[in-house]
Short mmCIF file of N, CA and C and ligand atoms in Angstrom, two decimals:
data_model
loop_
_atom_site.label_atom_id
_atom_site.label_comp_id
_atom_site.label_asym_id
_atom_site.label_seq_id
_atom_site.Cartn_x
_atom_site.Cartn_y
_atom_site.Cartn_z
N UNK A 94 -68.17 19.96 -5.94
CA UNK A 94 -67.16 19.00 -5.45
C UNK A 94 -67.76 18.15 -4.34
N UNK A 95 -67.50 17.00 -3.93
CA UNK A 95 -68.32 16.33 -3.13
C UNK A 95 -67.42 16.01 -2.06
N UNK A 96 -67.52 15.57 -0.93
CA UNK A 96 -67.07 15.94 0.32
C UNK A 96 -65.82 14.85 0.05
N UNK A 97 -66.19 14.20 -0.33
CA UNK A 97 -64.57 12.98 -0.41
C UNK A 97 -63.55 13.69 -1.95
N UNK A 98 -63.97 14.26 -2.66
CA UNK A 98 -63.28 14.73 -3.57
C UNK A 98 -62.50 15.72 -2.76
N UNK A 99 -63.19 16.85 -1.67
CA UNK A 99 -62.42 17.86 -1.08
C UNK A 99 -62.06 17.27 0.03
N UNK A 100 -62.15 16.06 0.46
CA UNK A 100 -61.53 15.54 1.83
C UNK A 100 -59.78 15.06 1.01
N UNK A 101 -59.86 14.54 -0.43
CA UNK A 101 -58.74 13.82 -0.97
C UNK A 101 -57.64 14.89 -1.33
N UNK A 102 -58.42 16.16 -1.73
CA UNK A 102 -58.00 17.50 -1.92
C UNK A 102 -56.86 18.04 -0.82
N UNK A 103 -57.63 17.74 0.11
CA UNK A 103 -56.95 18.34 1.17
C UNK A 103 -55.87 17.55 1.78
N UNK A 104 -56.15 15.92 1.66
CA UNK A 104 -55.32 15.23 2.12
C UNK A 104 -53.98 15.45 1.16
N UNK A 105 -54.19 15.53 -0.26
CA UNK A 105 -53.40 15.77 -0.77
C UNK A 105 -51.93 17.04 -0.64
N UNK A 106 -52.92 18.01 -0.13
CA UNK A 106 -52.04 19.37 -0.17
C UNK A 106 -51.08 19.19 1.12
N UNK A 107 -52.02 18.64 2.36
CA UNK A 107 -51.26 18.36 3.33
C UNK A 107 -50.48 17.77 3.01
N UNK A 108 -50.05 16.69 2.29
CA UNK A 108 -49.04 15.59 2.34
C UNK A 108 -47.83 16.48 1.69
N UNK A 109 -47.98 17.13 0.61
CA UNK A 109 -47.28 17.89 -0.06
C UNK A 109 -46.10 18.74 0.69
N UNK A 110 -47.52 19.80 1.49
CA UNK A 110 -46.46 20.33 2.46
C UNK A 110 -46.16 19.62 3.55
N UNK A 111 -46.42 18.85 3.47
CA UNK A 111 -45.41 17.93 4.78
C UNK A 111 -43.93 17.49 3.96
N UNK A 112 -44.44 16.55 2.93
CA UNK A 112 -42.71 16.67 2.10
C UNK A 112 -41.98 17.80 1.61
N UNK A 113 -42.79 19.08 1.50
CA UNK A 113 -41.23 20.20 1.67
C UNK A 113 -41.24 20.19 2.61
N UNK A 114 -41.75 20.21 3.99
CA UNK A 114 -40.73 20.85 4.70
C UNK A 114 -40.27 19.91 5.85
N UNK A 115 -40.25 18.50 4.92
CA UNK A 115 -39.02 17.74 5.14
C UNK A 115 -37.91 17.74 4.59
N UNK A 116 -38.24 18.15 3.15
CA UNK A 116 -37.16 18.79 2.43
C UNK A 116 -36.52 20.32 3.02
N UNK A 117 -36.96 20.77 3.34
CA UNK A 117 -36.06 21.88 3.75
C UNK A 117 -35.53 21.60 4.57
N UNK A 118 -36.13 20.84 6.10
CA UNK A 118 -35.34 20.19 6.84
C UNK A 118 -33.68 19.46 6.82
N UNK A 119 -33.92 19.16 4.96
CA UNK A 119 -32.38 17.91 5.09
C UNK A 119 -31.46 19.08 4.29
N UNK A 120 -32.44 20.14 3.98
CA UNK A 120 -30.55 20.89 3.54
C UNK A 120 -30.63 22.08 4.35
N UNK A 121 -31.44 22.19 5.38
CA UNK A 121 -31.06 23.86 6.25
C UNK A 121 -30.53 23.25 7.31
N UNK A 122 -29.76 24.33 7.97
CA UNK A 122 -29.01 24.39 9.00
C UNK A 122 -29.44 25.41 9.95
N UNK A 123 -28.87 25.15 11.10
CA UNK A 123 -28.80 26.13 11.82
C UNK A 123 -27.71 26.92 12.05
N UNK A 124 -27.05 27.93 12.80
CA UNK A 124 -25.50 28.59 13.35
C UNK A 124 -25.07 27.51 14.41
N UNK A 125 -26.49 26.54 15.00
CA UNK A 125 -26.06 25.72 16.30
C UNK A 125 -25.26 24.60 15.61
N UNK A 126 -25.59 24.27 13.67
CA UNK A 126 -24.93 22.82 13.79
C UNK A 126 -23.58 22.93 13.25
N UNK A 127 -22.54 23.78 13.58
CA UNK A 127 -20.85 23.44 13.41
C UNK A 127 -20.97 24.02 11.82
N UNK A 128 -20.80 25.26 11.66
CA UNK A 128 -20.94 25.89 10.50
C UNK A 128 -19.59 26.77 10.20
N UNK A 129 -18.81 26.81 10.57
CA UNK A 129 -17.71 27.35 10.66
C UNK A 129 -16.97 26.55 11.35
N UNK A 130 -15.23 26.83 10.50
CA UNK A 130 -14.04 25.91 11.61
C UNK A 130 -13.16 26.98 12.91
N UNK A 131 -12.70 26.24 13.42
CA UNK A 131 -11.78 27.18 14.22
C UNK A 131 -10.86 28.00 13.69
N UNK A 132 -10.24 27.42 12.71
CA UNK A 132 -9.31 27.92 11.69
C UNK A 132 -9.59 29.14 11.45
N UNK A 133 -11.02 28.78 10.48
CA UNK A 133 -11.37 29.92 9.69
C UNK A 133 -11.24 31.19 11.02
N UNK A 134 -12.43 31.18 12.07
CA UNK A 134 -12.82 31.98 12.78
C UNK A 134 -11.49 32.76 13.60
N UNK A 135 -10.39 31.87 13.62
CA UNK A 135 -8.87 32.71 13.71
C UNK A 135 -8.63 33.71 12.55
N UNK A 136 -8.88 33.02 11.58
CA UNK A 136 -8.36 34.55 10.29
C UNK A 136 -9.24 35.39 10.57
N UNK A 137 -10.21 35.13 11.16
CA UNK A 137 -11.43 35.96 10.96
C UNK A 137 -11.00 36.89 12.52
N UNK A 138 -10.72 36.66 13.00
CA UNK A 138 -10.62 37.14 14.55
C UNK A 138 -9.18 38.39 14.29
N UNK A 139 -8.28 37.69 13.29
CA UNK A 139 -7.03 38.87 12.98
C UNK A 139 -7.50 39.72 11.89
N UNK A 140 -8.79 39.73 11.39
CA UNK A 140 -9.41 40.50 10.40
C UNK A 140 -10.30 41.82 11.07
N UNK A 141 -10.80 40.96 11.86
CA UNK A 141 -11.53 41.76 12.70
C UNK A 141 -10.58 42.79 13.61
N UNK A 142 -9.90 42.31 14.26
CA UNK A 142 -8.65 43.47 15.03
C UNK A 142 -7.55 44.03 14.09
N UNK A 143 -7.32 43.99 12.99
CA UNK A 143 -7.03 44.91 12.27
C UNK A 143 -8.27 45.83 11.62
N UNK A 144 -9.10 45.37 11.37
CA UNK A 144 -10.21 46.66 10.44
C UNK A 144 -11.38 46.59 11.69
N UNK A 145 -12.12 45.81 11.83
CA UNK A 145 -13.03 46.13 12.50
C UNK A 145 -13.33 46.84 13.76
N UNK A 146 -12.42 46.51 14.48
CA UNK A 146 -11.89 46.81 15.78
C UNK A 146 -11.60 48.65 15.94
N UNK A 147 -11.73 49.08 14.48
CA UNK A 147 -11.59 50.05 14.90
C UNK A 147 -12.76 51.18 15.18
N UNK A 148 -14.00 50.51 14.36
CA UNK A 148 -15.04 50.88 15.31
C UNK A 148 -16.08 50.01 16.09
N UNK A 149 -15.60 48.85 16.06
CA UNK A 149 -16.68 48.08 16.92
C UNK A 149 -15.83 47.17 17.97
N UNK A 150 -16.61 47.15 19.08
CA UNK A 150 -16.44 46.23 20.26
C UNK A 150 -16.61 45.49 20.00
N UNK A 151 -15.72 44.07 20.86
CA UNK A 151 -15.80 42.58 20.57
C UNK A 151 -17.72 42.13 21.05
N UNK A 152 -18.15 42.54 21.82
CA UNK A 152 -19.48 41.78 22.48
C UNK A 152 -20.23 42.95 22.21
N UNK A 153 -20.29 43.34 20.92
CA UNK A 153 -21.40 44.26 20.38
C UNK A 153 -22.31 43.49 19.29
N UNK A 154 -21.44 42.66 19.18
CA UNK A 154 -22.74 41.55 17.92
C UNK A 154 -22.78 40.63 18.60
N UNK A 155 -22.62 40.06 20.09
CA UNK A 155 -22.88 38.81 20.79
C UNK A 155 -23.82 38.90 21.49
N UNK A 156 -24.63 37.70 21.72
CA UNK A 156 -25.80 37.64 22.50
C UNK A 156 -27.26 38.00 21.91
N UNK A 157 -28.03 37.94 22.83
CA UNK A 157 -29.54 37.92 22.13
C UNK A 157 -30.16 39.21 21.78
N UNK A 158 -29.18 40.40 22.89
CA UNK A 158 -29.66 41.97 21.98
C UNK A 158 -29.25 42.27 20.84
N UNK A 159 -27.76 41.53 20.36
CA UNK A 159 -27.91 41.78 18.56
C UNK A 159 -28.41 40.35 18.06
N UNK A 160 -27.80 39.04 18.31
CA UNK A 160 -28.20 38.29 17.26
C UNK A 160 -29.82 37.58 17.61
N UNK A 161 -30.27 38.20 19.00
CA UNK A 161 -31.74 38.05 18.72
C UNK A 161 -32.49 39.15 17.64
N UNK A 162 -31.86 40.09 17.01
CA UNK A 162 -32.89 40.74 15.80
C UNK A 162 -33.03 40.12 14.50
N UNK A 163 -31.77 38.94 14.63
CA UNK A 163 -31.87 38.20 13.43
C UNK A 163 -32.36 36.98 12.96
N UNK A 164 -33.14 36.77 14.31
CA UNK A 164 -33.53 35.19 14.52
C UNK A 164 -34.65 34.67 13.32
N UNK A 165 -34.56 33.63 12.87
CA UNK A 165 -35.42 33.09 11.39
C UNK A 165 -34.63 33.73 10.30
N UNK A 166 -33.58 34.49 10.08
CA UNK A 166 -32.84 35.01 9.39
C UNK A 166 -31.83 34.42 8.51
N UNK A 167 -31.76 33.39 7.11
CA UNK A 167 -30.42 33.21 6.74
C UNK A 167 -29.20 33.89 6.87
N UNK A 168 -28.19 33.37 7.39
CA UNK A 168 -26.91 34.23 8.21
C UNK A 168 -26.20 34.61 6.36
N UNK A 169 -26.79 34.26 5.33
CA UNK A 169 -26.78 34.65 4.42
C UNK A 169 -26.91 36.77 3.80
N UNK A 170 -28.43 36.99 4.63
CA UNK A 170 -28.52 38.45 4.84
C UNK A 170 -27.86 39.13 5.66
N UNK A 171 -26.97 38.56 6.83
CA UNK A 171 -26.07 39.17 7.58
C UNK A 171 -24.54 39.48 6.74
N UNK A 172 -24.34 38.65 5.84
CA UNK A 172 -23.17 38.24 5.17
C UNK A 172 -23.55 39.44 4.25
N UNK A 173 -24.56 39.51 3.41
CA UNK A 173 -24.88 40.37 2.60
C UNK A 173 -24.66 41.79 2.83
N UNK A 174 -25.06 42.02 4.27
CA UNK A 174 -25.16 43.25 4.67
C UNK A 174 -23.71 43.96 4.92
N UNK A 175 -23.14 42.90 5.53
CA UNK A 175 -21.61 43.11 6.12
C UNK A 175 -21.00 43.79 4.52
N UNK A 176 -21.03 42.65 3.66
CA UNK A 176 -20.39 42.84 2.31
C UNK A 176 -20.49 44.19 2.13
N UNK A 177 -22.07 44.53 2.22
CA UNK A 177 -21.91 45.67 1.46
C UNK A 177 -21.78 46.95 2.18
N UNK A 178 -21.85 47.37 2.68
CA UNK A 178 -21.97 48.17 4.12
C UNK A 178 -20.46 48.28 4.63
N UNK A 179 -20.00 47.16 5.20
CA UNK A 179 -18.52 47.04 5.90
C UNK A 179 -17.32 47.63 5.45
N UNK A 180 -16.53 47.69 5.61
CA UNK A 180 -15.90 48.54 6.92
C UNK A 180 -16.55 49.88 6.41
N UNK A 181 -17.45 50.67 7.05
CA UNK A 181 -18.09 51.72 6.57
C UNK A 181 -17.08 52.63 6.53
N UNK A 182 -15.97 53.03 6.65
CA UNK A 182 -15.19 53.93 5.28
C UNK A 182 -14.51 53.17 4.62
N UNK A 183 -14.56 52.05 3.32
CA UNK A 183 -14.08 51.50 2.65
C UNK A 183 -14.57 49.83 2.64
N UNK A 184 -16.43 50.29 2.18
CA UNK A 184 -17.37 49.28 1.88
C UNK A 184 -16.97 47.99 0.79
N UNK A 185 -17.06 46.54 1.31
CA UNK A 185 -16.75 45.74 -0.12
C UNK A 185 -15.06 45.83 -0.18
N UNK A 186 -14.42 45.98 0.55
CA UNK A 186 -12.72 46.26 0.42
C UNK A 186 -12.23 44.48 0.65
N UNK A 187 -13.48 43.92 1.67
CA UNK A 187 -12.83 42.64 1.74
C UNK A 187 -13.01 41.70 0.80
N UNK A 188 -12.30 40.38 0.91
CA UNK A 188 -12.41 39.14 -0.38
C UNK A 188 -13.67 38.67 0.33
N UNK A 189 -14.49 37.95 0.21
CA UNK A 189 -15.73 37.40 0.41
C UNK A 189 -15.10 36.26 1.28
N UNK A 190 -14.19 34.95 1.26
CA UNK A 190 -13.52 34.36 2.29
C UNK A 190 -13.18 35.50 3.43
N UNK A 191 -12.93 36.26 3.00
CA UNK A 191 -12.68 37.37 4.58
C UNK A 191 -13.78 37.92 5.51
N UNK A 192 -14.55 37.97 4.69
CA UNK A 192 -15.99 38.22 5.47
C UNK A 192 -16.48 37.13 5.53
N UNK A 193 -16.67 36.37 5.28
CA UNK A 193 -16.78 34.81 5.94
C UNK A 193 -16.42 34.38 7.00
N UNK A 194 -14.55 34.99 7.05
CA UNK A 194 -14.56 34.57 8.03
C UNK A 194 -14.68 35.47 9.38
N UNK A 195 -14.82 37.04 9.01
CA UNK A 195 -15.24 37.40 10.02
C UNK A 195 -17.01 37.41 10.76
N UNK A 196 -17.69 36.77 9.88
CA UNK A 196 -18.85 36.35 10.68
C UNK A 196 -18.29 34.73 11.28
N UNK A 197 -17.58 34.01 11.04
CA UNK A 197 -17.32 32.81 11.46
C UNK A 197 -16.36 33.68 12.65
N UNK A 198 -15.84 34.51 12.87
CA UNK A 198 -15.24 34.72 14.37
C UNK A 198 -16.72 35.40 14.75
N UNK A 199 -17.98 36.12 14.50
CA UNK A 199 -18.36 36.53 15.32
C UNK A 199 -18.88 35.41 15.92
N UNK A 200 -19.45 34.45 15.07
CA UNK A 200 -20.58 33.21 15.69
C UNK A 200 -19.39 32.41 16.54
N UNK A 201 -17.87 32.25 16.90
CA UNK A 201 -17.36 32.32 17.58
C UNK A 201 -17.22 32.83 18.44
N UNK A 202 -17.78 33.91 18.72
CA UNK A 202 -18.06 35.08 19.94
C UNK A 202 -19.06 34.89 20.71
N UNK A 203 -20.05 34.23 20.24
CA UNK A 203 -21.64 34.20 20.61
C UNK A 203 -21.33 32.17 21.26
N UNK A 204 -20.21 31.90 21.17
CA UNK A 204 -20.01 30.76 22.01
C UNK A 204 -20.79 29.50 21.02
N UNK A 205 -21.07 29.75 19.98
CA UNK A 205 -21.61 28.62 18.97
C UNK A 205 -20.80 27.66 18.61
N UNK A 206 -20.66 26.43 18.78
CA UNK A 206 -19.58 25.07 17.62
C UNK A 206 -18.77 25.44 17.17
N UNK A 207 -17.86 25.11 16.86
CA UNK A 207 -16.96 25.50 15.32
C UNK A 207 -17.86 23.73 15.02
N UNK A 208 -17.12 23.17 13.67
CA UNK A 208 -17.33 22.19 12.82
C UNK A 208 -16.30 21.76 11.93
N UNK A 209 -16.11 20.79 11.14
CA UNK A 209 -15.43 20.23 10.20
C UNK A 209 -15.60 21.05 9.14
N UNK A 210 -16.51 21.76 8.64
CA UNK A 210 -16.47 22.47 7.19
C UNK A 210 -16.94 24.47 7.32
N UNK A 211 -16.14 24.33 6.80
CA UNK A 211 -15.87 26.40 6.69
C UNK A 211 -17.50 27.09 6.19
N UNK A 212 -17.42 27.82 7.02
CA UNK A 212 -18.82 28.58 6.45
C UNK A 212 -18.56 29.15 4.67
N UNK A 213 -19.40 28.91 4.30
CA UNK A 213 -18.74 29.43 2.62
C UNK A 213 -19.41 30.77 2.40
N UNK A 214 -18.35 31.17 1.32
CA UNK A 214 -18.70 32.39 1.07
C UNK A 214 -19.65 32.47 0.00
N UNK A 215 -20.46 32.08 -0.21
CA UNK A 215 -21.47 32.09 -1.11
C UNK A 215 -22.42 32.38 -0.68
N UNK A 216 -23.53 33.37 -1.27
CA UNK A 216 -24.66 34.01 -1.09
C UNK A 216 -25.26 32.73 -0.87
N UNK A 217 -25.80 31.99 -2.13
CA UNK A 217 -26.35 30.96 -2.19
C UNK A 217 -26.36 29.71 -1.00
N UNK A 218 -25.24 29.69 -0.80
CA UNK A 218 -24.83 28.56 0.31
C UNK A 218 -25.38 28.98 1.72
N UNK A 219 -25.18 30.30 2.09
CA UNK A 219 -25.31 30.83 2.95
C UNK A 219 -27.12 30.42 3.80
N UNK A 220 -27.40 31.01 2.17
CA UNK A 220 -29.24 30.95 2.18
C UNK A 220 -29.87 29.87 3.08
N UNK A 221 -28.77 27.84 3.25
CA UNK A 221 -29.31 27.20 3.76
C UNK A 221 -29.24 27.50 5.11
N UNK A 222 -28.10 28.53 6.08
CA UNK A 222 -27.73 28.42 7.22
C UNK A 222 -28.88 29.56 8.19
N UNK A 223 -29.57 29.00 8.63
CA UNK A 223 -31.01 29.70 9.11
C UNK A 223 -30.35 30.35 10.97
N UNK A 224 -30.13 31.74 11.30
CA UNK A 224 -30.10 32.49 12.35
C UNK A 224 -30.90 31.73 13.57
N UNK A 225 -30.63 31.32 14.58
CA UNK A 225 -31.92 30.86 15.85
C UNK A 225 -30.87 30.92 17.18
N UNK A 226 -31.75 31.02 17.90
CA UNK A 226 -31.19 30.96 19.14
C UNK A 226 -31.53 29.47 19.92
N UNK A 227 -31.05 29.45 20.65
CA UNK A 227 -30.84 30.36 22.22
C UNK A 227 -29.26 30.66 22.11
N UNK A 228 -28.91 31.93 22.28
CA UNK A 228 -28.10 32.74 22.03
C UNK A 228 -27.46 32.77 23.75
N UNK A 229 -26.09 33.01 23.83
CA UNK A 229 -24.98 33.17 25.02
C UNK A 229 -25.90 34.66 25.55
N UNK A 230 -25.22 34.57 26.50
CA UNK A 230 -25.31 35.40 27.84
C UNK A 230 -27.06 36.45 27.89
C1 HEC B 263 -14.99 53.20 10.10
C2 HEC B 263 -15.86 52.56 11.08
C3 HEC B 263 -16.31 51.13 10.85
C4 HEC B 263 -15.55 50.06 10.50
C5 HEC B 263 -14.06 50.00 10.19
C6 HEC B 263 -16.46 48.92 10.50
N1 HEC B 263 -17.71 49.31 10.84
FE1 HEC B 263 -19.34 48.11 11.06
N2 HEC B 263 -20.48 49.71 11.52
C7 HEC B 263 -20.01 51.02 11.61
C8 HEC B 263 -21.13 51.88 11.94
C9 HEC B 263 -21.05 53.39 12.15
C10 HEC B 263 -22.26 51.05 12.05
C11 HEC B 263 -23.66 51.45 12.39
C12 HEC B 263 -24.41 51.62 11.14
C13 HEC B 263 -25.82 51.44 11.43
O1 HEC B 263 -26.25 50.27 11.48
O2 HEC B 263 -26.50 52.45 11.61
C14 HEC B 263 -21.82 49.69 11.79
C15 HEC B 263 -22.65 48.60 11.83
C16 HEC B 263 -22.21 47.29 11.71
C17 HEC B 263 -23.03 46.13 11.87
C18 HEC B 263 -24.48 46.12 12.27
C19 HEC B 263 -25.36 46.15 11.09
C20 HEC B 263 -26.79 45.95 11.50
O3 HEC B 263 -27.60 46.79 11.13
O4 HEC B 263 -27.09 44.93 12.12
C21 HEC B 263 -22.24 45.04 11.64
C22 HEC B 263 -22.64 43.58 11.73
C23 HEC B 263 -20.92 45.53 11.33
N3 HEC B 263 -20.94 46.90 11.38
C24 HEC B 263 -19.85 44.73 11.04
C25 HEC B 263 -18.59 45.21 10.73
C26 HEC B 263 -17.50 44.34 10.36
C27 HEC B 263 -17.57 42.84 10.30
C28 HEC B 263 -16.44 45.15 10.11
C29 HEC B 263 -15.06 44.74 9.65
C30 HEC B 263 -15.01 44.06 8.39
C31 HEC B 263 -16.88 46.53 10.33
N4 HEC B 263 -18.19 46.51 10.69
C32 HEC B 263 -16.08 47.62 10.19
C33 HEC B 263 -18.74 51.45 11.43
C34 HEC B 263 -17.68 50.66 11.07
#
């Protein structure tokens, strides 16, 4: 290969990954950009103090000692986990809007935006909304 064939090589690959991850750029999110409404994070807040509440504290998933373990994390695998796992005596009991919206009251807890559009309950959807800090208290 001759030095301008692997200089074009390379220019090439660079350019490449420079356009994904401008592309990933225009459909990921963060928890910082208004990913949940207020609304929602109210159902989610009377979901949580009826079931959750009964073994967990309100400021046990807030801040950077829990939601810093999840940082670079689609809030997608948090959703996942909740689903399946939650309320640990009677795992999967909720509708998927319900666990939606009780991670939309926790990221309400952690002092994040609300926004114009509801966090969705879709695995898939979820996947674009990427975990980061700088996280409350
Ligand atoms: C009957 C008790 C009980 C109920 C009800 C319950 N949990 Fe849990 N939850 C636990 C226990 C115990 C753990 C610790 C399990 C572990 O991670 O070792 C836990 C862990 C968690 C974690 C941390 C998981 C991790 O590893 O980061 C989250 C988040 C969570 N629960 C959310 C919820 C939500 C949301 C609800 C309500 C829908 C709920 N839990 C209801 C008992 C409960």
């Amino acid at each position: 290969m001759t030095f301008l064939r692997a200089l074009s090589v390379m220019i090439l690959l660079f350019t490449a990954s420079a356009i994904h991850a401008i592309d990933q750029d225009a459909d990921s999110k963060t928890i910082h950009d208004g990913v949940y409404t207020e609304a929602q994070a109210a159902r989610g807040a009377r979901l949580w103090e009826n079931i959750c509440s009964e073994c967990h504290v309100d400021d046990e998933f807030v801040g950077e000692a829990y939601m810093g373990s999840w940082t670079n994390v689609p809030i997608s695998e948090l959703f996942d986990l909740i689903t399946v796992t939650m309320p640990e005596d009677n795992p999967g009991s909720l509708l998927d809007e319900e666990y939606a919206a009780v991670i939309a009251y926790v990221l309400s807890l952690n002092e994040l935006p609300a926004g114009e559009e509801e966090l969705p309950a879709v695995y898939e959807a979820l996947q674009q909304i990427v975990i980061q800090g700088p996280y409350s208290q």
